[in-house]
Every structure is written in structure tokens, then in C-alpha cells.
CSV table of C-alpha atoms in Angstrom, one decimal:
chain,number,residue,atom,x,y,z
A,1,MET,CA,-31.8,-49.9,-30.7
A,2,ARG,CA,-29.5,-51.0,-28.0
A,3,ALA,CA,-27.8,-47.6,-28.0
A,4,VAL,CA,-31.2,-46.0,-27.2
A,5,ILE,CA,-31.6,-48.2,-24.2
A,6,PHE,CA,-28.1,-47.4,-22.9
A,7,LEU,CA,-28.8,-43.7,-23.3
A,8,VAL,CA,-32.2,-43.9,-21.4
A,9,LEU,CA,-31.0,-46.1,-18.5
A,10,PRO,CA,-28.9,-43.4,-16.8
A,11,LEU,CA,-31.9,-41.0,-16.9
A,12,LEU,CA,-34.1,-43.6,-15.2
A,13,ALA,CA,-31.4,-44.3,-12.6
A,14,ALA,CA,-31.3,-40.6,-11.6
A,15,GLY,CA,-34.3,-41.2,-9.3
A,16,PRO,CA,-37.6,-39.4,-9.0
A,17,ALA,CA,-38.0,-35.7,-8.6
A,18,ALA,CA,-38.8,-34.2,-5.2
A,19,ALA,CA,-42.4,-34.0,-4.4
A,20,GLU,CA,-43.9,-30.6,-4.7
A,21,SER,CA,-47.2,-28.9,-4.0
A,22,LEU,CA,-49.2,-26.1,-5.7
A,23,TYR,CA,-51.2,-23.6,-3.7
A,24,LYS,CA,-54.1,-21.5,-4.9
A,25,CYS,CA,-54.3,-18.3,-2.9
A,26,THR,CA,-56.7,-15.3,-2.8
A,27,ASP,CA,-55.4,-12.1,-1.4
A,28,ALA,CA,-57.5,-9.4,0.5
A,29,LYS,CA,-58.2,-7.6,-2.8
A,30,GLY,CA,-59.5,-10.8,-4.5
A,31,ALA,CA,-56.5,-11.4,-6.7
A,32,VAL,CA,-56.0,-15.1,-7.3
A,33,SER,CA,-52.5,-16.7,-7.6
A,34,ILE,CA,-51.3,-20.3,-8.0
A,35,GLN,CA,-47.8,-20.8,-6.6
A,36,SER,CA,-45.4,-23.4,-5.3
A,37,GLU,CA,-45.0,-21.8,-1.9
A,38,PRO,CA,-47.7,-21.7,0.9
A,39,CYS,CA,-50.0,-18.6,0.8
A,40,PRO,CA,-48.6,-15.5,2.5
A,41,ALA,CA,-50.2,-14.0,5.6
A,42,GLY,CA,-53.3,-12.0,4.8
A,43,SER,CA,-54.4,-14.3,2.0
A,44,THR,CA,-56.8,-17.3,1.9
A,45,GLN,CA,-55.7,-20.7,0.6
A,46,ALA,CA,-58.4,-22.1,-1.7
A,47,TRP,CA,-56.6,-25.5,-2.3
A,48,LYS,CA,-53.4,-27.3,-2.1
A,49,ARG,CA,-52.5,-29.9,-4.8
A,50,ASP,CA,-49.8,-32.5,-5.3
A,51,ALA,CA,-47.6,-31.5,-8.3
A,52,THR,CA,-45.4,-34.5,-8.4
A,53,PRO,CA,-44.8,-35.6,-12.0
A,54,GLU,CA,-46.0,-39.0,-13.0
A,55,ALA,CA,-43.3,-41.7,-13.2
A,56,GLY,CA,-42.0,-42.6,-16.6
A,57,PRO,CA,-41.9,-46.1,-18.1
A,58,SER,CA,-39.9,-48.8,-16.2
A,59,VAL,CA,-36.8,-50.3,-17.5
A,60,GLU,CA,-38.7,-53.4,-18.5
A,61,GLU,CA,-41.3,-51.4,-20.4
A,62,LEU,CA,-38.5,-49.5,-22.3
A,63,ALA,CA,-36.8,-52.8,-23.1
A,64,ALA,CA,-40.1,-54.3,-24.4
A,65,ARG,CA,-40.8,-51.2,-26.5
A,66,ALA,CA,-37.2,-51.4,-28.0
A,67,ALA,CA,-37.7,-55.1,-28.7
A,68,LEU,CA,-41.0,-54.5,-30.4
A,69,ALA,CA,-39.5,-51.6,-32.5
A,70,ASP,CA,-36.6,-53.9,-33.5
A,71,ALA,CA,-39.0,-56.7,-34.5
A,72,GLU,CA,-41.1,-54.2,-36.5
A,73,ALA,CA,-38.0,-52.9,-38.3
A,74,ARG,CA,-36.9,-56.4,-39.2
A,75,ARG,CA,-40.2,-57.2,-40.9
């Protein structure tokens, strides 16, 4: 179990991903697109949404899960 924690810790230390947004655009012909860049000229923006992924579990949560799994395995 400790090996799993040591493998996961570097991934958590990498830091959060950059915040991104999604745009829903409608062009002059009525075609709808959802894209990661702002709507081009001549199209209408229907909405803009935050597309930042949710944060994963904290180091403490991972350690607690590992301890619980280890305790379950010992039973």
C-alpha cells in the first residue's frame, strides 16, 4: 500500500491544470458548435462555461483510503 501512495504523491504535486472555458457558438447559418476558443466574428455566443476539472482527493484523503484498505486487508 505504501508503494501506491509514493506513486500517487508526485501526481498530486504536479499542480492543478490551467483553467479553461467552453463556448457555445451559433453561426449565421444556424450551425451550433461548442469549442475551447471564443466565438469567431459573425457568430453569436450562446454561453460560456468554466471547464476546469474538479480537484482530486487530497494527500490526507489518499492516506486515509490507503490505511482503510490496509486495515481491511489485515482482517
